Amino acid sequence: MEPTEDGVSRWRRVSDLLRAGIADGSLADRLPPEAELAERFAVNRHTVRRAIAVLARDGLLRAEQGRGTFVNAPAPRLPYPVGPRTRFSENVLAQSRQPGGRLIRADRVRADAGIARLLACDPGAPLHRLETLHVADGVPLSVATSWFSAARFPGIVQAYAESGSVTEALRREGLLDYRRRETRLTAERLSPGDADHLSASPDGLVLVSTAIDVDGEDRPVQALRTRFHADRMELVFRH
Amino acid sequence: MEPTEDGVSRWRRVSDLLRAGIADGSLADRLPPEAELAERFAVNRHTVRRAIAVLARDGLLRAEQGRGTFVNAPAPRLPYPVGPRTRFSENVLAQSRQPGGRLIRADRVRADAGIARLLACDPGAPLHRLETLHVADGVPLSVATSWFSAARFPGIVQAYAESGSVTEALRREGLLDYRRRETRLTAERLSPGDADHLSASPDGLVLVSTAIDVDGEDRPVQALRTRFHADRMELVFRH
DNA sequence: TGCCATTTGTTCGTATGTATT
DNA sequence: AAATACATACGAACAAATGGC
């Protein structure tokens, strides 16, 4: 028997092919019978069945005995406007959904070179680092890591934990208003930890936004690295 | 002993973890010794060695007997500012690189529902569809599909083929200026065709931008779906 | 109604690849 | 190098549900 040359098992490869076919619409509505798929992918029907089982567990497919296997329509992506005054709660409420969030982790770190440049502080400066999860109607949409000056915002962790909102936490720390200065975007694969928090398949994709928020004097107050689940939302920029 | 429950062999998982660590910078410059990595990932040293061998073959790592294993620095991402007046050539020139582009394909199509909504035209309206490739210093950065009204811009294909620039082609068709109204962003895996045009590995990622350009009277002139190679550039939004 | 083709669900057995001891 | 345990893959047969005639 031929080995799995690239370290990925056959059922997994078939599963990925099916997932891609569903995503690009070439497999619409109803899947061909297992026997036909087995022939098409040159694998045993067991292998096809295992691939289907995984996708069914993820909610993409639904197998009905005697009838066939069907493609579940995916939820549409939630539009997420990004601008100078982006606020997660407002964006979610604007779509008639219930926003929510929770603190995953908080710790104190020292600024590395990259963060120091973003926050315009000295490398090694003490920072609060927060890992937060953001949900709409109970569905996880994004995970964010944010860095704040520990000197300027000593109680930010406590304030966030109590209020569940960055805007409100900063207000309690004396900052009445802030705005987004810059957003940089790339795409990445989900890290295992993020996949866990987002209740997502580990081979999903995220839009990674690295952003700087500044106060009224244009001084950075927050560095932010947000991983948006690419299947669940799309970022919208109005120019 | 934990099995490979998810269909991916252990050396492959370790390989992916190392690749991710290299990508996000948590494994910089020099790798820890194999024995330490084996302990960290809770696998045998043989497994770590196999994982490293794969990455070394791909050029990400370089193992030197008796010294250690080192990370080869990847090319940095090209920053690509996006705003109301985004022009590919200007962005590339601003990074001291030589912009270029070529027409991959051009044909006439009829507007489907989605494009009709974007272009504010009737479904079924005749359109020119252009598939274009954009490069900097000979490195492919993005592939774009754009749609233009065939009635309003009858010679757009010819004009683009001759000038290699959308701005210039529209000018020849009588449109002196245009601007970006909206950009929507998601992330996807590379399609096989795009991977080919971008000279990229077929499991690479793209940032997918769906945008509308409008004329002085705010009427849509171009619908645009651009796939930016996520490893080669990052989109920058100033707010 | 019953019959039959189709399709998914289940259970054997057997062989091979993978990771560790 | 050998032994062990587990995961993956294939083949064959049969059971159970569905739908058309």
Coordinates of C-alpha atoms (C1' of nucleotides) in Angstrom, one line a residue:
Chain A
M1 CA 0.0 0.0 0.0
E2 CA 1.2 3.4 -0.9
P3 CA 2.3 5.5 2.1
T4 CA 1.1 8.9 3.0
E5 CA 4.1 10.7 1.4
D6 CA 3.4 14.2 2.7
G7 CA 2.4 13.3 6.2
V8 CA -1.3 13.8 5.6
S9 CA -3.6 10.8 5.7
R10 CA -5.8 10.0 2.7
W11 CA -9.1 10.5 4.6
R12 CA -7.8 13.9 5.6
R13 CA -6.8 14.8 2.0
V14 CA -10.2 13.7 0.7
S15 CA -11.8 15.7 3.5
D16 CA -9.9 18.8 2.5
L17 CA -10.8 18.3 -1.2
L18 CA -14.4 18.0 -0.3
R19 CA -14.2 21.0 1.9
A20 CA -12.7 23.0 -0.9
G21 CA -15.3 21.8 -3.3
I22 CA -18.0 22.9 -0.9
A23 CA -16.4 26.2 -0.4
D24 CA -16.0 27.0 -4.1
G25 CA -19.4 25.7 -5.0
S26 CA -18.4 22.9 -7.2
L27 CA -20.0 20.5 -4.8
A28 CA -23.4 22.0 -4.3
D29 CA -26.5 20.8 -2.5
R30 CA -26.0 17.1 -2.8
L31 CA -22.8 15.0 -2.8
P32 CA -22.2 12.2 -5.3
P33 CA -22.7 8.8 -3.7
E34 CA -19.9 7.4 -1.6
A35 CA -19.0 4.8 -4.1
E36 CA -18.6 7.4 -6.8
L37 CA -16.5 9.6 -4.6
A38 CA -14.3 6.6 -3.7
E39 CA -13.7 6.0 -7.4
R40 CA -13.1 9.7 -8.2
F41 CA -10.5 10.0 -5.5
A42 CA -9.1 6.5 -6.0
V43 CA -9.6 5.5 -2.4
N44 CA -11.7 2.9 -0.6
R45 CA -15.2 3.8 0.4
H46 CA -14.2 3.6 4.1
T47 CA -11.8 6.4 3.5
V48 CA -14.5 8.5 1.9
R49 CA -16.8 7.8 4.7
R50 CA -14.2 8.9 7.3
A51 CA -13.6 12.1 5.4
I52 CA -17.4 12.8 5.3
A53 CA -17.8 12.0 9.0
V54 CA -15.3 14.7 9.9
L55 CA -17.1 17.3 7.7
A56 CA -20.4 16.2 9.1
R57 CA -19.1 16.7 12.6
D58 CA -18.1 20.2 11.6
G59 CA -21.6 20.9 10.4
L60 CA -20.7 21.2 6.7
L61 CA -22.4 18.0 5.6
R62 CA -25.4 16.0 6.6
A63 CA -25.7 12.3 5.8
E64 CA -29.1 10.7 5.5
Q65 CA -29.3 6.9 5.3
G66 CA -31.0 5.8 2.1
R67 CA -31.1 9.3 0.7
G68 CA -27.7 10.7 0.3
T69 CA -25.2 13.2 1.8
F70 CA -26.2 16.9 1.6
V71 CA -24.3 20.1 1.9
N72 CA -25.4 22.4 4.6
A73 CA -25.7 26.0 3.6
P74 CA -23.1 28.1 5.4
A75 CA -23.9 31.1 7.5
P76 CA -23.3 34.3 5.6
R77 CA -20.3 36.4 6.6
L78 CA -20.9 39.1 9.1
P79 CA -19.9 42.5 7.6
Y80 CA -17.5 44.3 10.0
P81 CA -16.9 48.0 9.2
V82 CA -13.4 49.2 10.1
G83 CA -12.6 52.8 10.5
P84 CA -11.1 55.4 12.9
R85 CA -13.8 54.7 15.4
T86 CA -14.3 51.0 15.1
R87 CA -16.0 49.5 18.2
F88 CA -16.8 45.8 18.3
S89 CA -20.0 46.1 20.2
E90 CA -21.4 48.8 17.9
N91 CA -20.5 46.8 14.8
V92 CA -22.2 43.7 16.1
L93 CA -25.3 45.5 17.4
A94 CA -25.6 47.2 14.0
Q95 CA -26.2 43.7 12.5
S96 CA -28.9 43.0 15.1
R97 CA -26.7 40.5 17.0
Q98 CA -25.8 40.3 20.6
P99 CA -22.2 41.2 21.2
G100 CA -20.1 39.5 24.0
G101 CA -16.6 39.0 25.1
R102 CA -14.5 37.4 27.7
L103 CA -10.9 37.6 29.0
I104 CA -8.9 34.5 28.0
R105 CA -5.7 35.4 29.7
A106 CA -3.9 38.4 31.1
D107 CA -0.3 38.8 32.1
R108 CA 2.5 41.3 32.4
V109 CA 5.2 41.3 29.7
R110 CA 8.1 43.5 28.6
A111 CA 7.9 45.3 25.2
D112 CA 9.8 43.5 22.5
A113 CA 11.2 45.5 19.6
G114 CA 8.1 45.2 17.4
I115 CA 5.6 46.2 20.1
A116 CA 7.9 49.0 21.3
R117 CA 7.9 50.4 17.8
L118 CA 4.1 50.2 17.5
L119 CA 3.5 51.7 20.9
A120 CA 6.3 54.3 20.6
C121 CA 7.7 53.1 23.9
D122 CA 11.1 51.8 25.0
P123 CA 11.9 48.2 24.4
G124 CA 11.6 46.4 27.8
A125 CA 8.9 48.8 29.0
P126 CA 6.4 46.9 31.3
L127 CA 3.1 46.2 29.5
H128 CA -0.2 44.5 30.3
R129 CA -1.0 41.9 27.7
L130 CA -4.6 40.8 27.3
E131 CA -6.0 37.9 25.3
T132 CA -9.7 38.4 24.6
L133 CA -12.4 36.6 22.8
H134 CA -15.3 38.3 21.0
V135 CA -18.6 36.7 20.1
A136 CA -21.9 37.6 18.4
D137 CA -25.0 35.7 19.4
G138 CA -22.7 33.2 21.1
V139 CA -20.6 32.5 18.0
P140 CA -16.9 33.3 18.4
L141 CA -15.8 35.8 15.8
S142 CA -12.3 36.9 16.8
V143 CA -9.4 36.5 19.2
A144 CA -7.3 39.5 20.0
T145 CA -4.1 40.2 21.8
S146 CA -3.7 43.7 23.1
W147 CA -0.8 45.5 24.8
F148 CA -1.2 48.5 27.1
S149 CA 1.4 50.5 29.0
A150 CA 1.4 49.2 32.6
A151 CA 2.5 52.6 33.8
R152 CA -0.3 54.5 32.2
F153 CA -3.1 52.0 32.6
P154 CA -2.3 50.1 35.8
G155 CA -5.8 48.8 36.4
I156 CA -6.7 47.9 32.8
V157 CA -7.0 44.2 33.3
Q158 CA -9.3 44.5 36.3
A159 CA -11.4 47.1 34.4
Y160 CA -11.7 44.9 31.3
A161 CA -12.5 41.8 33.4
E162 CA -15.4 43.7 35.0
S163 CA -16.8 45.5 32.0
G164 CA -15.9 43.2 29.1
S165 CA -15.2 46.2 26.9
V166 CA -12.0 47.9 26.0
T167 CA -13.7 51.2 25.5
E168 CA -15.2 51.1 29.0
A169 CA -12.0 49.8 30.6
L170 CA -10.0 52.7 29.1
R171 CA -12.6 55.1 30.3
R172 CA -12.3 53.8 33.8
E173 CA -8.5 54.3 33.5
G174 CA -9.1 58.0 32.6
L175 CA -9.1 57.8 28.8
L176 CA -12.4 59.2 27.5
D177 CA -11.8 58.7 23.8
Y178 CA -9.4 57.0 21.4
R179 CA -9.3 56.3 17.7
R180 CA -7.7 53.9 15.3
R181 CA -4.7 55.3 13.5
E182 CA -3.6 52.4 11.3
T183 CA -4.6 48.9 10.5
R184 CA -2.3 46.4 8.7
L185 CA -3.8 43.2 7.3
T186 CA -2.5 39.8 6.4
A187 CA -4.0 36.3 6.3
E188 CA -2.8 33.3 8.2
R189 CA -3.9 29.8 9.1
L190 CA -5.5 29.4 12.5
S191 CA -3.1 28.5 15.3
P192 CA -4.3 25.5 17.3
G193 CA -5.0 27.6 20.4
D194 CA -7.0 30.1 18.4
A195 CA -8.9 27.3 16.7
D196 CA -9.8 26.1 20.1
H197 CA -11.1 29.4 21.3
L198 CA -13.0 30.1 18.1
S199 CA -14.5 26.6 18.1
A200 CA -13.3 26.3 14.5
S201 CA -11.7 23.6 12.4
P202 CA -7.9 23.8 12.9
D203 CA -7.4 24.4 9.2
G204 CA -9.5 27.5 9.0
L205 CA -8.2 30.9 8.1
V206 CA -8.0 34.2 9.9
L207 CA -7.6 37.8 8.8
V208 CA -4.9 39.1 11.0
S209 CA -5.2 42.8 11.8
T210 CA -2.3 44.6 13.5
A211 CA -3.6 48.0 14.7
I212 CA -2.7 51.0 16.7
D213 CA -5.1 53.1 18.7
V214 CA -4.2 56.6 19.7
D215 CA -5.5 59.2 22.1
G216 CA -6.4 62.8 21.4
E217 CA -2.8 63.9 21.3
D218 CA -2.0 61.1 18.8
R219 CA -0.1 59.1 21.3
P220 CA -0.5 55.3 21.0
V221 CA -2.5 53.8 23.8
Q222 CA -3.1 50.3 22.5
A223 CA -1.4 47.9 20.2
L224 CA -3.7 45.2 18.9
R225 CA -3.4 42.0 17.0
T226 CA -6.8 40.6 16.1
R227 CA -7.4 37.3 14.4
F228 CA -10.8 37.5 12.6
H229 CA -12.3 34.2 11.6
A230 CA -12.3 34.5 7.8
D231 CA -15.3 32.2 7.3
R232 CA -17.5 34.1 9.7
M233 CA -16.9 37.8 8.8
E234 CA -15.6 40.2 6.2
L235 CA -13.9 43.4 7.0
V236 CA -15.4 46.5 5.3
F237 CA -13.5 49.7 4.6
R238 CA -15.3 52.8 3.4
H239 CA -12.9 55.2 1.8
Chain B
M1 CA 0.8 7.7 24.1
E2 CA -1.3 10.1 22.1
P3 CA -2.3 8.9 18.7
T4 CA -2.5 11.0 15.5
E5 CA -6.2 11.5 15.9
D6 CA -6.5 14.3 13.3
G7 CA -5.0 12.4 10.4
V8 CA -1.7 14.2 10.5
S9 CA 1.4 12.4 11.4
R10 CA 3.5 13.6 14.3
W11 CA 6.5 14.7 12.3
R12 CA 4.2 16.7 10.1
R13 CA 2.5 18.3 13.2
V14 CA 5.9 19.2 14.7
S15 CA 6.9 20.5 11.3
D16 CA 3.8 22.7 11.1
L17 CA 4.4 24.0 14.6
L18 CA 8.0 24.9 13.8
R19 CA 6.9 26.5 10.6
A20 CA 4.3 28.6 12.5
G21 CA 6.9 29.5 15.1
I22 CA 9.2 30.7 12.4
A23 CA 6.5 32.6 10.7
D24 CA 5.3 34.5 13.9
G25 CA 8.9 35.1 15.1
S26 CA 8.7 33.1 18.3
L27 CA 11.5 30.9 16.8
A28 CA 14.0 33.4 15.7
D29 CA 17.5 33.0 14.4
R30 CA 18.5 29.8 16.0
L31 CA 16.4 26.7 16.9
P32 CA 16.7 25.1 20.3
P33 CA 18.6 21.8 20.3
E34 CA 16.8 18.8 18.9
A35 CA 16.6 17.2 22.4
E36 CA 14.9 20.2 23.8
L37 CA 12.4 20.4 21.0
A38 CA 11.7 16.7 21.4
E39 CA 10.9 17.3 25.0
R40 CA 8.8 20.5 24.3
F41 CA 6.6 18.7 21.7
A42 CA 6.6 15.5 23.7
V43 CA 7.9 13.4 20.8
N44 CA 10.9 11.3 20.1
R45 CA 14.0 13.1 18.8
H46 CA 13.7 11.1 15.6
T47 CA 10.4 12.8 15.0
V48 CA 11.9 16.2 15.5
R49 CA 14.7 15.4 13.1
R50 CA 12.3 14.4 10.4
A51 CA 10.3 17.6 10.9
I52 CA 13.4 19.7 10.6
A53 CA 14.5 17.8 7.5
V54 CA 11.4 18.8 5.7
L55 CA 11.7 22.5 6.6
A56 CA 15.4 22.4 5.7
R57 CA 14.5 21.0 2.3
D58 CA 12.0 23.9 1.8
G59 CA 14.8 26.4 2.7
L60 CA 13.3 27.6 5.9
L61 CA 15.9 26.0 8.1
R62 CA 19.6 25.3 7.8
A63 CA 21.2 22.6 10.0
E64 CA 24.9 22.8 10.6
Q65 CA 26.5 19.8 12.2
G66 CA 28.0 20.5 15.6
R67 CA 26.7 24.1 15.6
G68 CA 22.9 24.0 15.6
T69 CA 19.9 24.6 13.4
F70 CA 19.3 28.1 12.1
V71 CA 16.3 30.0 10.7
N72 CA 16.7 31.5 7.2
A73 CA 15.2 34.9 7.1
P74 CA 12.2 35.2 4.8
A75 CA 11.6 38.1 2.5
P76 CA 9.6 40.8 4.4
R77 CA 6.1 41.6 3.3
L78 CA 5.6 44.5 1.0
P79 CA 3.4 47.2 2.7
Y80 CA 0.5 48.1 0.3
P81 CA -1.5 51.2 1.4
V82 CA -5.2 51.0 0.5
G83 CA -7.3 54.2 0.4
P84 CA -9.6 56.1 -1.9
R85 CA -6.9 56.7 -4.4
T86 CA -5.0 53.5 -4.4
R87 CA -2.9 52.9 -7.5
F88 CA -0.9 49.8 -7.8
S89 CA 2.0 51.4 -9.6
E90 CA 2.4 54.2 -7.1
N91 CA 2.3 51.8 -4.2
V92 CA 5.1 49.7 -5.7
L93 CA 7.2 52.6 -6.8
A94 CA 6.9 54.1 -3.2
Q95 CA 8.7 50.9 -2.0
S96 CA 11.5 51.5 -4.6
R97 CA 10.4 48.5 -6.6
Q98 CA 9.6 48.2 -10.3
P99 CA 5.9 47.7 -10.9
G100 CA 4.6 45.6 -13.8
G101 CA 1.5 43.8 -15.0
R102 CA 0.1 41.8 -17.8
L103 CA -3.3 40.7 -19.1
I104 CA -3.9 37.1 -18.3
R105 CA -7.3 36.8 -20.0
A106 CA -10.1 39.0 -21.3
D107 CA -13.6 38.1 -22.3
R108 CA -17.2 39.4 -22.5
V109 CA -19.6 38.1 -19.9
R110 CA -23.1 39.1 -18.6
A111 CA -23.6 40.5 -15.2
D112 CA -24.7 37.9 -12.6
A113 CA -26.7 39.0 -9.6
G114 CA -23.7 39.8 -7.4
I115 CA -21.8 41.8 -10.0
A116 CA -24.9 43.7 -11.0
R117 CA -25.5 44.7 -7.4
L118 CA -21.9 45.9 -7.1
L119 CA -21.9 47.8 -10.4
A120 CA -25.4 49.1 -9.9
C121 CA -26.4 47.7 -13.4
D122 CA -29.0 45.3 -14.6
P123 CA -28.4 41.6 -14.3
G124 CA -27.4 40.3 -17.7
A125 CA -25.8 43.6 -18.8
P126 CA -22.8 43.0 -21.1
L127 CA -19.5 43.4 -19.4
H128 CA -15.8 43.2 -20.1
R129 CA -14.0 40.9 -17.7
L130 CA -10.3 41.2 -17.3
E131 CA -7.9 38.9 -15.5
T132 CA -4.7 40.7 -14.7
L133 CA -1.4 39.9 -12.9
H134 CA 0.5 42.4 -10.9
V135 CA 4.2 42.1 -10.1
A136 CA 7.0 44.1 -8.3
D137 CA 10.6 43.5 -9.4
G138 CA 9.4 40.5 -11.3
V139 CA 7.7 38.9 -8.2
P140 CA 4.0 38.3 -8.7
L141 CA 2.0 40.0 -5.9
S142 CA -1.6 39.7 -6.9
V143 CA -4.1 38.5 -9.4
A144 CA -7.3 40.6 -10.1
T145 CA -10.5 40.0 -11.9
S146 CA -12.2 43.2 -12.9
W147 CA -15.5 44.0 -14.6
F148 CA -16.4 47.0 -16.7
S149 CA -19.5 48.1 -18.5
A150 CA -19.0 47.1 -22.1
A151 CA -21.4 49.9 -23.2
R152 CA -19.5 52.6 -21.3
F153 CA -15.9 51.3 -21.9
P154 CA -16.0 49.5 -25.3
G155 CA -12.2 49.7 -25.8
I156 CA -11.1 49.0 -22.3
V157 CA -9.4 45.6 -23.1
Q158 CA -7.4 47.0 -25.9
A159 CA -6.4 50.1 -23.9
Y160 CA -5.3 47.9 -20.9
A161 CA -3.4 45.5 -23.1
E162 CA -1.5 48.5 -24.6
S163 CA -0.8 50.5 -21.5
G164 CA -0.7 47.8 -18.8
S165 CA -2.5 50.2 -16.4
V166 CA -6.1 50.5 -15.4
T167 CA -5.7 54.2 -14.7
E168 CA -4.3 54.8 -18.1
A169 CA -6.8 52.5 -19.8
L170 CA -9.8 54.3 -18.2
R171 CA -8.3 57.7 -19.2
R172 CA -8.1 56.6 -22.8
E173 CA -11.8 55.6 -22.5
G174 CA -12.6 59.1 -21.4
L175 CA -12.6 58.7 -17.6
L176 CA -10.1 61.2 -16.2
D177 CA -10.4 60.2 -12.6
Y178 CA -11.9 57.6 -10.3
R179 CA -11.7 56.6 -6.7
R180 CA -12.3 53.7 -4.4
R181 CA -15.6 53.7 -2.6
E182 CA -15.5 50.5 -0.7
T183 CA -13.2 47.5 0.0
R184 CA -14.4 44.2 1.5
L185 CA -11.8 41.8 2.8
T186 CA -11.7 38.1 3.5
A187 CA -9.0 35.4 3.4
E188 CA -9.0 32.3 1.2
R189 CA -6.7 29.5 0.1
L190 CA -5.1 29.9 -3.2
S191 CA -7.0 28.4 -6.1
P192 CA -4.8 26.2 -8.3
G193 CA -5.0 28.7 -11.2
D194 CA -4.0 31.6 -9.1
A195 CA -1.2 29.6 -7.5
D196 CA 0.1 29.0 -11.0
H197 CA 0.0 32.7 -11.9
L198 CA 1.5 33.8 -8.7
S199 CA 4.3 31.1 -8.8
A200 CA 3.2 30.1 -5.3
S201 CA 2.8 26.9 -3.4
P202 CA -0.8 25.7 -3.9
D203 CA -1.5 25.8 -0.1
G204 CA -0.6 29.4 0.2
L205 CA -3.1 32.0 1.3
V206 CA -4.5 35.1 -0.3
L207 CA -6.2 38.2 1.0
V208 CA -9.3 38.6 -1.2
S209 CA -10.4 42.2 -1.7
T210 CA -13.7 42.9 -3.3
A211 CA -13.9 46.6 -4.2
I212 CA -15.9 49.2 -6.1
D213 CA -14.4 52.2 -7.9
V214 CA -16.6 55.1 -8.7
D215 CA -16.4 58.2 -11.0
G216 CA -16.9 61.8 -10.0
E217 CA -20.6 61.4 -9.9
D218 CA -20.3 58.4 -7.6
R219 CA -21.4 56.0 -10.3
P220 CA -19.6 52.6 -10.2
V221 CA -17.1 52.2 -13.1
Q222 CA -15.2 49.1 -12.0
A223 CA -15.9 46.1 -9.8
L224 CA -12.7 44.4 -8.7
R225 CA -11.8 41.1 -7.0
T226 CA -8.1 41.1 -6.1
R227 CA -6.3 38.1 -4.6
F228 CA -3.2 39.4 -2.8
H229 CA -0.5 36.9 -1.9
A230 CA -0.6 36.9 1.9
D231 CA 3.0 35.9 2.3
R232 CA 4.3 38.7 0.0
M233 CA 2.4 41.8 1.1
E234 CA 0.3 43.3 3.8
L235 CA -2.5 45.8 3.3
V236 CA -2.2 49.0 5.2
F237 CA -5.2 51.2 6.0
R238 CA -4.7 54.7 7.5
H239 CA -7.8 56.0 9.1
Chain C
dT1 C1' -49.5 -2.9 -1.5
dG2 C1' -45.0 -5.2 -2.7
dC3 C1' -40.7 -5.2 -5.2
dC4 C1' -36.4 -3.3 -6.4
dA5 C1' -32.5 -0.2 -7.2
dT6 C1' -30.0 3.1 -4.7
dT7 C1' -27.6 4.8 -0.9
dT8 C1' -25.8 5.1 3.7
dG9 C1' -24.5 2.3 8.0
dT10 C1' -22.0 -1.6 10.2
dT11 C1' -18.9 -5.5 10.8
dC12 C1' -15.8 -8.7 9.6
dG13 C1' -10.7 -9.7 8.1
dT14 C1' -6.0 -8.3 6.4
dA15 C1' -2.1 -5.6 5.4
dT16 C1' 0.9 -1.7 5.9
dG17 C1' 2.7 2.7 7.8
dT18 C1' 4.2 5.3 12.1
dA19 C1' 6.2 6.1 16.7
dT20 C1' 8.1 4.5 20.6
dT21 C1' 10.4 1.3 23.8
Chain D
dA1 C1' 17.7 -4.3 15.6
dA2 C1' 13.6 -6.2 17.2
dA3 C1' 9.2 -5.9 19.4
dT4 C1' 5.0 -3.5 20.4
dA5 C1' 1.0 -0.6 20.0
dC6 C1' -1.6 2.2 17.4
dA7 C1' -3.4 4.5 13.1
dT8 C1' -4.4 4.1 8.4
dA9 C1' -6.1 1.8 4.3
dC10 C1' -8.4 -1.7 1.5
dG11 C1' -11.9 -5.5 0.4
dA12 C1' -16.1 -7.9 0.9
dA13 C1' -20.4 -8.7 2.6
dC14 C1' -24.6 -7.5 4.7
dA15 C1' -28.2 -4.5 7.2
dA16 C1' -31.2 -0.5 7.1
dA17 C1' -33.6 3.3 5.1
dT18 C1' -35.5 5.7 1.1
dG19 C1' -38.0 6.4 -3.1
dG20 C1' -39.9 5.1 -7.6
dC21 C1' -42.6 1.9 -10.0

